[in-house]
Tab-separated table of C-alpha atoms in Angstrom:
chain	number	residue	atom	x	y	z
A	27	MET	CA	-1.825	10.174	5.397
A	28	TYR	CA	-2.996	13.073	3.296
A	29	LYS	CA	0.022	15.308	4.049
A	30	VAL	CA	2.529	12.547	3.355
A	31	ARG	CA	0.937	11.582	0.050
A	32	ARG	CA	0.941	15.227	-1.103
A	33	TRP	CA	4.631	15.419	-0.122
A	34	VAL	CA	5.350	12.263	-2.145
A	35	VAL	CA	3.773	13.815	-5.240
A	36	ARG	CA	6.014	16.850	-4.866
A	37	HIS	CA	8.987	14.456	-4.856
A	38	SER	CA	7.635	12.130	-7.523
A	39	GLN	CA	10.957	12.004	-9.348
A	40	ALA	CA	12.827	10.689	-6.287
A	41	PHE	CA	10.129	8.101	-5.658
A	42	GLU	CA	10.256	7.035	-9.277
A	43	THR	CA	13.969	6.312	-8.828
A	44	ILE	CA	13.383	4.431	-5.557
A	45	TYR	CA	10.659	2.402	-7.226
A	46	ASN	CA	12.933	1.492	-10.114
A	47	TRP	CA	15.631	0.336	-7.673
A	48	LEU	CA	13.078	-1.664	-5.732
A	49	GLU	CA	11.871	-3.347	-8.894
A	50	GLN	CA	15.400	-4.221	-10.029
A	51	GLY	CA	16.251	-5.536	-6.549
A	52	LEU	CA	13.131	-7.692	-6.375
A	53	VAL	CA	13.720	-9.056	-9.867
A	54	LYS	CA	17.237	-10.108	-8.778
A	55	LEU	CA	15.674	-11.881	-5.804
A	56	HIS	CA	13.367	-13.814	-8.095
A	57	PRO	CA	15.281	-17.161	-7.940
A	58	VAL	CA	15.258	-17.031	-4.126
A	59	MET	CA	11.599	-16.070	-3.978
A	60	GLN	CA	10.741	-18.817	-6.423
A	61	LYS	CA	12.473	-21.321	-4.158
A	62	ILE	CA	10.560	-20.140	-1.101
A	63	GLY	CA	7.397	-20.068	-3.168
A	64	TYR	CA	5.437	-16.944	-4.156
A	65	GLN	CA	2.330	-18.365	-2.588
A	66	ARG	CA	4.061	-18.553	0.796
A	67	LEU	CA	5.523	-15.036	0.390
A	68	GLU	CA	2.244	-13.457	-0.646
A	69	LYS	CA	0.829	-12.817	2.814
A	70	PRO	CA	3.888	-11.367	4.609
A	71	VAL	CA	4.906	-9.261	1.594
A	72	ALA	CA	1.351	-7.957	1.209
A	73	ILE	CA	1.327	-6.914	4.885
A	74	PHE	CA	4.677	-5.148	4.528
A	75	GLU	CA	3.590	-3.532	1.249
A	76	LYS	CA	0.377	-2.321	2.839
A	77	LEU	CA	2.340	-0.695	5.666
A	78	CYS	CA	4.821	1.108	3.396
A	79	LYS	CA	2.413	2.129	0.655
A	80	GLY	CA	-0.325	2.923	3.135
A	81	LEU	CA	1.919	5.432	4.850
A	82	LEU	CA	3.322	6.959	1.682
A	83	PHE	CA	0.468	6.891	-0.821
A	84	ASP	CA	-2.660	6.140	1.231
A	85	CYS	CA	-2.610	2.894	-0.747
A	86	LYS	CA	-5.882	0.966	-0.899
A	87	MET	CA	-4.169	-2.333	-1.868
A	88	CYS	CA	-6.120	-2.678	-5.090
A	89	GLY	CA	-3.335	-5.034	-6.186
A	90	ASP	CA	-3.434	-3.469	-9.658
A	91	CYS	CA	-0.934	-0.664	-8.954
A	92	ALA	CA	-0.607	2.123	-11.515
A	93	LEU	CA	1.409	4.628	-9.440
A	94	SER	CA	4.158	4.958	-12.038
A	95	ALA	CA	1.568	6.083	-14.597
A	96	THR	CA	-0.234	8.443	-12.245
A	97	GLY	CA	2.527	10.746	-11.021
A	98	MET	CA	2.899	8.681	-7.802
A	99	SER	CA	-0.582	9.853	-6.769
A	100	CYS	CA	-2.764	6.816	-6.028
A	101	SER	CA	-5.884	7.017	-8.184
A	102	MET	CA	-7.810	4.737	-5.844
A	103	ASN	CA	-8.003	7.721	-3.477
A	104	CYS	CA	-10.286	9.415	-6.002
A	105	PRO	CA	-13.796	9.093	-4.531
A	106	LYS	CA	-14.952	7.944	-7.974
A	107	ASN	CA	-12.008	5.517	-8.313
A	108	ILE	CA	-11.224	7.077	-11.674
A	109	ARG	CA	-8.234	5.364	-13.254
A	110	ASN	CA	-8.210	7.830	-16.136
A	111	GLY	CA	-8.842	11.196	-14.549
A	112	PRO	CA	-9.319	13.986	-13.807
A	113	CYS	CA	-13.089	14.069	-14.248
A	114	GLY	CA	-14.936	17.187	-15.333
A	115	GLY	CA	-16.058	17.959	-11.804
A	116	VAL	CA	-12.761	19.380	-10.532
A	117	ARG	CA	-13.445	22.659	-8.740
A	118	GLN	CA	-11.900	25.876	-10.002
A	119	ASN	CA	-9.518	25.802	-7.002
A	120	GLY	CA	-8.336	22.333	-8.046
A	121	ASN	CA	-10.145	20.459	-5.283
A	122	CYS	CA	-12.393	17.417	-5.521
A	123	GLU	CA	-16.110	17.774	-6.315
A	124	VAL	CA	-17.008	15.002	-3.855
A	125	GLN	CA	-14.677	16.034	-1.024
A	126	PRO	CA	-14.294	19.805	-1.303
A	127	GLU	CA	-11.459	19.910	1.257
A	128	MET	CA	-9.303	17.449	-0.665
A	129	ARG	CA	-7.022	18.304	-3.568
A	130	CYS	CA	-8.101	16.407	-6.698
A	131	VAL	CA	-6.029	13.228	-6.831
A	132	TRP	CA	-5.620	13.703	-10.570
A	133	MET	CA	-4.499	17.333	-10.280
A	134	ASP	CA	-1.663	15.873	-8.199
A	135	ALA	CA	-1.156	13.052	-10.680
A	136	TRP	CA	-0.687	15.513	-13.537
A	137	GLN	CA	1.696	17.622	-11.450
A	138	GLY	CA	3.670	14.584	-10.301
A	139	SER	CA	3.946	13.043	-13.742
A	140	GLN	CA	5.503	16.174	-15.193
A	141	SER	CA	8.681	15.783	-13.167
A	142	MET	CA	8.959	12.030	-13.748
A	143	ARG	CA	11.175	10.559	-16.448
A	144	ALA	CA	8.433	8.151	-17.454
A	145	GLY	CA	5.780	10.839	-16.946
A	146	LYS	CA	4.372	10.275	-20.427
A	147	GLN	CA	2.758	7.103	-19.122
A	148	ILE	CA	-0.080	9.274	-17.859
A	149	HIS	CA	-1.267	9.483	-21.481
A	150	ALA	CA	-1.897	5.737	-21.678
A	151	VAL	CA	-5.466	4.559	-21.189
A	152	GLN	CA	-5.715	2.422	-18.048
A	153	LEU	CA	-7.891	-0.656	-18.306
A	154	PRO	CA	-10.569	-1.438	-15.695
A	155	VAL	CA	-9.256	-2.540	-12.305
A	156	ASP	CA	-9.139	-6.278	-11.762
A	157	HIS	CA	-11.020	-6.547	-8.471
A	158	THR	CA	-9.873	-10.135	-7.897
A	159	LEU	CA	-6.439	-8.689	-7.087
A	160	GLN	CA	-7.757	-6.645	-4.140
A	161	GLY	CA	-5.481	-7.100	-1.119
A	162	SER	CA	-2.731	-8.931	-2.986
A	163	SER	CA	0.856	-7.742	-3.405
A	164	ALA	CA	1.325	-5.633	-6.527
A	165	TRP	CA	5.112	-5.841	-6.082
A	166	LEU	CA	5.240	-9.622	-6.341
A	167	ARG	CA	2.905	-9.562	-9.306
A	168	LYS	CA	5.078	-6.973	-11.040
A	169	VAL	CA	8.241	-9.021	-10.449
A	170	ARG	CA	6.674	-12.087	-12.037
A	171	GLU	CA	5.477	-9.999	-14.977
A	172	VAL	CA	8.968	-8.581	-15.531
A	173	VAL	CA	10.586	-12.010	-15.258
A	174	VAL	CA	8.141	-13.523	-17.754
A	175	LYS	CA	8.837	-10.647	-20.151
A	176	GLN	CA	12.607	-11.110	-19.777
A	177	GLU	CA	12.300	-14.833	-20.405
A	178	GLN	CA	10.172	-14.234	-23.490
A	179	SER	CA	12.611	-11.709	-24.951
A	180	SER	CA	15.626	-13.996	-24.299
A	181	LYS	CA	13.894	-16.777	-26.271
B	292	MET	CA	-44.983	6.608	-49.244
B	293	ILE	CA	-41.747	6.216	-47.391
B	294	PHE	CA	-38.912	8.641	-47.910
B	295	HIS	CA	-35.321	7.497	-48.081
B	296	ASP	CA	-34.361	8.488	-44.546
B	297	GLU	CA	-37.649	7.822	-42.842
B	298	PRO	CA	-37.113	4.963	-40.431
B	299	THR	CA	-39.634	2.247	-39.836
B	300	PRO	CA	-39.675	1.919	-36.078
B	301	GLY	CA	-38.027	-1.343	-35.119
B	302	GLU	CA	-36.111	-1.588	-38.371
B	303	MET	CA	-32.582	-0.304	-38.706
B	304	LEU	CA	-31.373	1.923	-41.533
B	305	PRO	CA	-28.492	0.395	-43.489
B	306	ILE	CA	-25.005	1.155	-42.185
B	307	LEU	CA	-23.257	3.346	-44.737
B	308	GLU	CA	-19.675	2.717	-45.783
B	309	GLY	CA	-17.167	4.066	-43.298
B	310	HIS	CA	-19.851	4.389	-40.634
B	311	THR	CA	-19.981	2.374	-37.449
B	312	SER	CA	-23.691	2.820	-36.761
B	313	ALA	CA	-26.931	3.042	-38.645
B	314	GLY	CA	-27.798	6.223	-36.799
B	315	ARG	CA	-28.857	9.566	-38.232
B	316	LEU	CA	-26.533	11.515	-35.942
B	317	GLU	CA	-23.489	9.821	-37.415
B	318	ARG	CA	-24.876	10.365	-40.923
B	319	VAL	CA	-25.405	14.079	-40.330
B	320	LEU	CA	-21.952	14.559	-38.800
B	321	ARG	CA	-20.101	12.558	-41.453
B	322	ALA	CA	-21.961	14.453	-44.173
B	323	GLY	CA	-20.396	17.618	-42.755
B	324	LEU	CA	-23.694	19.126	-41.668
B	325	PHE	CA	-23.975	21.137	-38.467
B	326	ALA	CA	-25.612	18.834	-35.932
B	327	VAL	CA	-27.873	19.820	-33.066
B	328	THR	CA	-28.459	17.635	-30.027
B	329	SER	CA	-30.349	18.376	-26.864
B	330	GLU	CA	-30.727	17.056	-23.385
B	331	LEU	CA	-33.973	15.228	-22.690
B	332	SER	CA	-34.610	15.210	-18.985
B	333	PRO	CA	-36.374	12.061	-17.829
B	334	PRO	CA	-39.665	12.250	-15.918
B	335	ASP	CA	-40.217	11.166	-12.327
B	336	SER	CA	-43.077	9.061	-13.536
B	337	ALA	CA	-43.981	5.695	-15.041
B	338	ASP	CA	-46.142	7.292	-17.710
B	339	PRO	CA	-44.683	6.801	-21.221
B	340	GLN	CA	-46.660	9.761	-22.535
B	341	GLU	CA	-44.555	12.094	-20.398
B	342	VAL	CA	-41.438	10.942	-22.245
B	343	TYR	CA	-43.118	11.444	-25.627
B	344	ASP	CA	-44.361	14.902	-24.638
B	345	ARG	CA	-40.874	15.921	-23.572
B	346	ALA	CA	-39.348	14.596	-26.792
B	347	GLN	CA	-41.942	16.195	-29.038
B	348	ILE	CA	-40.888	19.699	-27.966
B	349	PHE	CA	-37.672	19.268	-29.970
B	350	ASP	CA	-39.318	17.891	-33.130
B	351	GLY	CA	-37.711	19.290	-36.244
B	352	PHE	CA	-34.821	20.964	-34.445
B	353	VAL	CA	-32.516	18.241	-33.175
B	354	ASP	CA	-30.591	15.319	-34.659
B	355	GLY	CA	-30.387	13.472	-31.387
B	356	MET	CA	-31.640	13.632	-27.835
B	357	ASN	CA	-29.564	12.642	-24.838
B	358	ALA	CA	-31.494	10.309	-22.580
B	359	THR	CA	-29.742	11.158	-19.329
B	360	ASP	CA	-28.756	8.486	-16.840
B	361	GLY	CA	-29.459	9.759	-13.339
B	362	SER	CA	-27.816	13.106	-14.097
B	363	GLY	CA	-26.636	15.012	-11.070
B	364	ALA	CA	-27.025	11.707	-9.182
B	365	ASN	CA	-30.774	12.298	-8.943
B	366	CYS	CA	-33.204	9.465	-9.417
B	367	HIS	CA	-35.454	9.582	-12.523
B	368	MET	CA	-36.725	7.193	-15.181
B	369	SER	CA	-33.761	5.157	-16.437
B	370	SER	CA	-31.881	5.963	-19.599
B	371	VAL	CA	-32.544	2.483	-20.998
B	372	GLY	CA	-36.257	2.839	-20.246
B	373	MET	CA	-36.458	6.192	-22.014
B	374	CYS	CA	-34.563	4.816	-25.001
B	375	ALA	CA	-36.915	1.840	-25.198
B	376	LEU	CA	-39.868	4.215	-25.485
B	377	LEU	CA	-38.191	6.634	-27.878
B	378	THR	CA	-36.890	4.022	-30.319
B	379	ARG	CA	-40.370	2.465	-30.483
B	380	ILE	CA	-41.559	5.415	-32.529
B	381	GLY	CA	-38.365	5.990	-34.459
B	382	TYR	CA	-36.524	8.626	-32.430
B	383	ALA	CA	-32.756	8.356	-32.357
B	384	PRO	CA	-31.755	8.905	-28.752
B	385	ILE	CA	-28.219	9.180	-27.428
B	386	MET	CA	-28.201	6.715	-24.559
B	387	GLN	CA	-26.119	8.065	-21.703
B	388	ILE	CA	-24.327	5.464	-19.621
B	389	SER	CA	-22.928	6.471	-16.275
B	390	CYS	CA	-20.518	4.305	-14.290
B	391	ARG	CA	-21.864	5.441	-10.939
B	392	ASP	CA	-24.759	3.026	-10.529
B	393	ARG	CA	-23.838	-0.156	-12.370
B	394	ASN	CA	-20.891	-2.515	-12.665
B	395	ARG	CA	-19.393	-3.934	-15.845
B	396	ILE	CA	-21.844	-6.851	-15.951
B	397	ALA	CA	-24.919	-4.624	-15.833
B	398	ILE	CA	-23.516	-2.028	-18.215
B	399	GLN	CA	-22.519	-4.485	-20.928
B	400	GLY	CA	-25.961	-6.044	-20.660
B	401	ASP	CA	-27.568	-2.637	-21.124
B	402	VAL	CA	-25.382	-1.925	-24.145
B	403	LEU	CA	-26.641	-5.064	-25.870
B	404	GLY	CA	-30.216	-4.374	-24.794
B	405	GLY	CA	-30.026	-0.767	-25.977
B	406	ALA	CA	-28.522	-1.674	-29.339
B	407	ALA	CA	-31.143	-4.392	-29.823
B	408	MET	CA	-33.894	-1.806	-29.313
B	409	GLY	CA	-32.366	0.395	-31.991
B	410	VAL	CA	-30.179	2.748	-29.960
B	411	THR	CA	-27.364	3.797	-32.252
B	412	ASN	CA	-25.589	6.399	-30.118
B	413	MET	CA	-24.121	5.877	-26.679
B	414	LEU	CA	-22.438	8.471	-24.505
B	415	CYS	CA	-19.963	7.172	-21.945
B	416	LEU	CA	-19.752	9.070	-18.679
B	417	THR	CA	-18.164	8.506	-15.308
B	418	GLY	CA	-21.111	10.205	-13.622
B	419	ASP	CA	-21.471	12.657	-10.766
B	420	GLY	CA	-20.721	11.453	-7.261
B	421	VAL	CA	-23.733	10.330	-5.198
B	422	GLN	CA	-23.230	13.264	-2.823
B	423	ALA	CA	-24.518	15.625	-5.519
B	424	GLY	CA	-27.977	14.128	-5.757
B	425	ASP	CA	-31.081	13.252	-3.793
B	426	HIS	CA	-29.759	9.896	-2.507
B	427	PRO	CA	-26.415	10.728	-0.858
B	428	GLN	CA	-26.807	7.560	1.250
B	429	ALA	CA	-26.449	5.368	-1.848
B	430	LYS	CA	-23.443	3.155	-2.532
B	431	ALA	CA	-21.429	4.501	-5.447
B	432	VAL	CA	-20.289	1.750	-7.823
B	433	PHE	CA	-17.671	3.235	-10.195
B	434	ASP	CA	-16.472	-0.194	-11.300
B	435	LEU	CA	-15.428	1.312	-14.650
B	436	ASP	CA	-14.638	4.920	-15.546
B	437	CYS	CA	-15.627	6.796	-18.715
B	438	MET	CA	-12.388	5.794	-20.410
B	439	SER	CA	-12.548	2.077	-19.663
B	440	LEU	CA	-16.253	2.167	-20.507
B	441	LEU	CA	-15.406	3.504	-23.974
B	442	GLU	CA	-12.795	0.766	-24.387
B	443	THR	CA	-15.288	-1.846	-23.243
B	444	ILE	CA	-18.053	-0.860	-25.665
B	445	ARG	CA	-15.584	-0.438	-28.511
B	446	GLY	CA	-14.345	-3.960	-27.817
B	447	MET	CA	-17.919	-5.242	-27.863
B	448	ARG	CA	-18.550	-3.519	-31.183
B	449	ASP	CA	-15.279	-4.054	-33.049
B	450	LYS	CA	-13.962	-7.295	-31.604
B	451	GLY	CA	-17.371	-8.770	-30.851
B	452	GLU	CA	-16.313	-9.671	-27.333
B	453	PHE	CA	-17.315	-8.935	-23.768
B	454	LEU	CA	-14.597	-7.658	-21.427
B	455	SER	CA	-14.199	-11.261	-20.324
B	456	GLY	CA	-13.328	-12.290	-23.867
B	457	ARG	CA	-16.558	-14.248	-24.391
B	458	ARG	CA	-18.009	-13.941	-27.916
B	459	ILE	CA	-20.993	-11.792	-28.825
B	460	SER	CA	-22.860	-13.224	-31.802
B	461	THR	CA	-24.202	-9.891	-33.100
B	462	PRO	CA	-22.118	-6.946	-31.873
B	463	PRO	CA	-23.794	-3.643	-30.937
B	464	LYS	CA	-23.278	-1.253	-33.857
B	465	VAL	CA	-23.095	2.039	-32.019
B	466	PHE	CA	-21.619	5.499	-32.495
B	467	LEU	CA	-19.590	6.225	-29.370
B	468	GLY	CA	-19.570	9.525	-27.569
B	469	ALA	CA	-17.894	10.986	-24.525
B	470	ALA	CA	-18.054	14.176	-22.531
B	471	SER	CA	-15.330	16.732	-22.091
B	472	ASN	CA	-14.995	19.697	-19.801
B	473	PRO	CA	-12.423	22.174	-21.124
B	474	PHE	CA	-13.245	24.551	-18.275
B	475	ALA	CA	-12.153	22.460	-15.303
B	476	PRO	CA	-8.556	22.451	-14.079
B	477	PRO	CA	-5.900	21.295	-14.901
B	478	HIS	CA	-6.569	23.208	-18.119
B	479	ASP	CA	-3.293	22.208	-19.780
B	480	PHE	CA	-4.135	18.505	-19.367
B	481	ARG	CA	-7.659	18.727	-20.848
B	482	PRO	CA	-6.622	18.397	-24.534
B	483	TYR	CA	-4.479	15.385	-23.616
B	484	ARG	CA	-7.411	13.824	-21.828
B	485	LEU	CA	-9.473	14.360	-24.973
B	486	ALA	CA	-6.724	12.507	-26.852
B	487	LYS	CA	-7.050	9.650	-24.359
B	488	LYS	CA	-10.797	9.496	-24.884
B	489	ILE	CA	-10.315	9.342	-28.639
B	490	ALA	CA	-7.722	6.598	-28.167
B	491	ALA	CA	-10.240	4.732	-26.024
B	492	GLY	CA	-12.883	4.933	-28.755
B	493	ALA	CA	-14.735	8.270	-28.585
B	494	GLN	CA	-16.116	9.354	-31.963
B	495	PHE	CA	-18.055	12.406	-30.855
B	496	ILE	CA	-17.722	14.717	-27.877
B	497	GLN	CA	-20.309	16.789	-26.067
B	498	THR	CA	-18.914	19.364	-23.666
B	499	ASN	CA	-20.213	20.883	-20.508
B	500	TYR	CA	-21.872	24.335	-20.596
B	501	CYS	CA	-19.616	26.627	-22.590
B	502	PHE	CA	-19.816	30.252	-21.479
B	503	ASP	CA	-16.133	31.081	-21.617
B	504	VAL	CA	-15.525	31.288	-25.377
B	505	PRO	CA	-11.843	32.379	-25.197
B	506	ARG	CA	-11.019	29.398	-22.968
B	507	PHE	CA	-12.864	27.071	-25.356
B	508	LYS	CA	-11.000	28.538	-28.338
B	509	GLU	CA	-7.719	27.846	-26.606
B	510	PHE	CA	-8.788	24.275	-25.869
B	511	MET	CA	-9.710	23.755	-29.521
B	512	ALA	CA	-6.431	25.267	-30.728
B	513	ARG	CA	-4.436	22.944	-28.476
B	514	SER	CA	-6.542	19.992	-29.630
B	515	ARG	CA	-5.861	20.969	-33.227
B	516	ASP	CA	-2.112	21.042	-32.487
B	517	LEU	CA	-2.417	17.499	-31.169
B	518	GLY	CA	-4.160	16.481	-34.402
B	519	LEU	CA	-7.399	15.587	-32.636
B	520	LEU	CA	-9.901	17.614	-34.614
B	521	GLU	CA	-9.855	15.280	-37.634
B	522	LYS	CA	-10.496	12.297	-35.408
B	523	VAL	CA	-13.568	13.423	-33.520
B	524	PHE	CA	-16.743	15.489	-33.870
B	525	ILE	CA	-16.992	18.126	-31.165
B	526	LEU	CA	-20.330	19.526	-30.015
B	527	PRO	CA	-19.888	22.228	-27.370
B	528	GLY	CA	-22.657	22.475	-24.795
B	529	VAL	CA	-24.801	25.570	-24.360
B	530	GLY	CA	-27.960	26.461	-22.509
B	531	PRO	CA	-30.094	29.429	-21.522
B	532	MET	CA	-29.837	30.593	-17.926
B	533	ALA	CA	-33.179	31.681	-16.474
B	534	SER	CA	-31.685	34.443	-14.316
B	535	ALA	CA	-28.502	35.707	-12.688
B	536	LYS	CA	-29.605	33.965	-9.502
B	537	THR	CA	-29.962	30.604	-11.242
B	538	ALA	CA	-26.580	31.040	-12.913
B	539	THR	CA	-24.926	31.804	-9.576
B	540	TRP	CA	-26.606	28.821	-7.956
B	541	ILE	CA	-25.529	26.495	-10.759
B	542	ARG	CA	-21.981	27.821	-10.620
B	543	ASN	CA	-21.753	27.171	-6.892
B	544	ASN	CA	-23.646	23.895	-6.647
B	545	VAL	CA	-23.334	21.893	-9.837
B	546	PRO	CA	-19.944	20.199	-10.214
B	547	GLY	CA	-17.840	21.207	-13.209
B	548	ILE	CA	-19.775	24.213	-14.441
B	549	HIS	CA	-17.790	27.369	-15.008
B	550	ILE	CA	-19.751	30.575	-15.565
B	551	PRO	CA	-17.651	33.763	-15.832
B	552	ASP	CA	-18.670	36.849	-13.815
B	553	THR	CA	-19.333	38.792	-17.027
B	554	VAL	CA	-22.218	36.437	-17.846
B	555	ILE	CA	-23.790	36.898	-14.435
B	556	THR	CA	-23.436	40.686	-14.516
B	557	ARG	CA	-24.975	40.787	-17.985
B	558	LEU	CA	-27.964	38.742	-16.829
B	559	ALA	CA	-28.352	40.746	-13.623
B	560	GLY	CA	-28.375	43.999	-15.599
B	561	ALA	CA	-31.138	42.935	-17.981
B	562	LYS	CA	-34.795	43.893	-17.598
B	563	ASP	CA	-36.081	40.490	-18.704
B	564	GLN	CA	-33.409	38.115	-17.435
B	565	LYS	CA	-34.940	35.002	-18.958
B	566	ARG	CA	-35.083	36.612	-22.392
B	567	GLU	CA	-31.516	37.858	-22.006
B	568	GLY	CA	-30.380	34.340	-21.079
B	569	GLN	CA	-31.881	33.000	-24.293
B	570	LYS	CA	-30.362	35.833	-26.326
B	571	LEU	CA	-26.969	35.085	-24.837
B	572	CYS	CA	-27.443	31.417	-25.707
B	573	VAL	CA	-28.152	32.287	-29.367
B	574	GLU	CA	-25.041	34.487	-29.469
B	575	LEU	CA	-22.926	31.725	-27.953
B	576	ILE	CA	-24.164	29.200	-30.525
B	577	GLN	CA	-23.274	31.589	-33.324
B	578	GLN	CA	-19.816	32.301	-31.901
B	579	LEU	CA	-19.064	28.649	-31.199
B	580	SER	CA	-20.220	27.472	-34.621
B	581	GLU	CA	-17.550	29.702	-36.199
B	582	ILE	CA	-14.703	27.984	-34.352
B	583	GLU	CA	-12.611	25.516	-36.327
B	584	GLY	CA	-13.407	21.919	-35.425
B	585	VAL	CA	-16.901	22.548	-34.032
B	586	SER	CA	-19.264	20.084	-35.732
B	587	GLY	CA	-22.462	20.899	-33.920
B	588	ILE	CA	-24.030	22.093	-30.735
B	589	HIS	CA	-25.477	20.387	-27.676
B	590	VAL	CA	-28.306	22.311	-26.007
B	591	MET	CA	-29.039	21.765	-22.340
B	592	ALA	CA	-32.119	23.815	-21.513
B	593	TYR	CA	-33.235	22.334	-18.242
B	594	ARG	CA	-36.765	23.568	-17.436
B	595	GLN	CA	-36.657	25.779	-20.529
B	596	GLU	CA	-37.060	23.021	-23.091
B	597	GLU	CA	-39.815	24.929	-24.861
B	598	ALA	CA	-37.302	27.667	-25.701
B	599	VAL	CA	-34.941	25.356	-27.600
B	600	ALA	CA	-36.802	25.536	-30.924
B	601	ASP	CA	-36.671	29.328	-30.882
B	602	ILE	CA	-33.029	29.417	-29.869
B	603	ILE	CA	-32.021	27.075	-32.695
B	604	LYS	CA	-34.193	28.975	-35.182
B	605	CYS	CA	-32.701	32.344	-34.188
B	606	SER	CA	-29.144	31.031	-34.353
B	607	GLY	CA	-29.683	29.846	-37.940
B	608	VAL	CA	-27.282	26.923	-37.556
B	609	LEU	CA	-29.588	24.381	-39.196
B	610	GLN	CA	-29.506	26.447	-42.408
B	611	GLY	CA	-33.020	25.501	-43.402
B	612	ARG	CA	-32.591	21.805	-42.642
B	613	THR	CA	-35.376	19.997	-40.761
B	614	PRO	CA	-34.029	17.004	-38.860
B	615	TRP	CA	-36.280	13.947	-39.053
B	616	TYR	CA	-38.941	13.373	-36.425
B	617	PRO	CA	-41.837	10.908	-36.284
B	618	GLY	CA	-44.420	12.152	-38.759
B	619	ARG	CA	-42.217	14.712	-40.520
B	620	ASP	CA	-42.568	13.178	-43.944
B	621	GLN	CA	-46.276	12.447	-43.686
B	622	GLN	CA	-46.757	16.093	-42.862
B	623	ARG	CA	-44.721	17.136	-45.895
B	624	LEU	CA	-46.677	14.746	-48.058
B	625	GLN	CA	-49.988	16.185	-46.934
B	626	GLU	CA	-48.720	19.680	-47.612
B	627	SER	CA	-47.623	18.698	-51.121
B	628	TYR	CA	-51.100	17.207	-51.839
B	629	LYS	CA	-52.710	20.470	-50.815
B	630	THR	CA	-50.579	22.491	-53.221
């Protein structure tokens, strides 16, 4: 929902904290999830994730989530799907060139990132979206990434 | 007789040390000369002569011509097609690549094809949304964005790899450009976005129409503070407005163009509005060329292409230099025989 996602951006710092907790919690659950099998978890978790993130961020389930680097404003809501915005077409009132009634997703991203502790991530260049991940759970993917990183650093 | 910088169509000039391309635009910029580029609008026609006629208007006044890629989301002859024709006779076009109409497979293919034809400059754009043009029913692609497009082509050139990691036997040796719009909000983020483009591989920047000089100065000062000016060549965009009415229409209908009220009042108050628009353009070029970090100028004179030569001449920015064009040196040779 448009209003909810704008509200989230205004509270980006709180959502950053919640997201960090969520990540830590899920990483702790890794041994359990591994036992159940990620493959088996994929579908139910993706449905749950879609519900939560759909409500909060108007998530499009690209599966390649970059919310923490975009001020908690989902860049897939940009009509041009720009992962490194804002484009040069932003109207003088800060609205989108394609949808004049909508606030530019990247205006929000810049605003949101400024109150986040890891807000500097907005300056990193985002690589092209991996479209094979469409519809899959970004949370489960992230957990596995973090676990792999932890294992590598402990070696 | 062939002069040292006269290209033989189909044969590349050598790549100089420290350069990434064989192109003349990179040579001019790296030599510290003030570069001039212009927008070449593609015809709605399959006649090659129309492309040559449009290019010829700029002969002797520009170092590069942007072959636009469906600008404003309107359908015209393709950028690759125009570049194929232009490189045949030795022109050095700047091939624009927009992410709106093609995915990463098509774009990477075009990059190789373009480079093989002798295109040495490529400008990476996201592109206007389809709603802006004459085919609003079209499906917008936007598989990549300008930033990931820069990264992709840089990877092809420097690593010799496609995005997939597959090897390219002869990488495309191109000079990479990007666009910037210092006049669109959020203004405080614009210099940072420029930094991102440079990090992604941009070597030169062409900006949108620049009418608001104080705003541009501020953008350049902030970019200097971030240490960006040594890393990139910046060519602000300018163009003559035919009348106050045109300027107002463009301001209201073309995405991303900011024209201050003062410009419109000045045009409206003039007897000959077209002439005044060109005069204003000359003044802007002169003012912009004085700003630290400005390496050249990009002229967009849509439907006033014939005025570009005069505008450049009046501004004096070429300082007596005549950029190469097909036949320039033969003409000089004939003149020297006569005398």
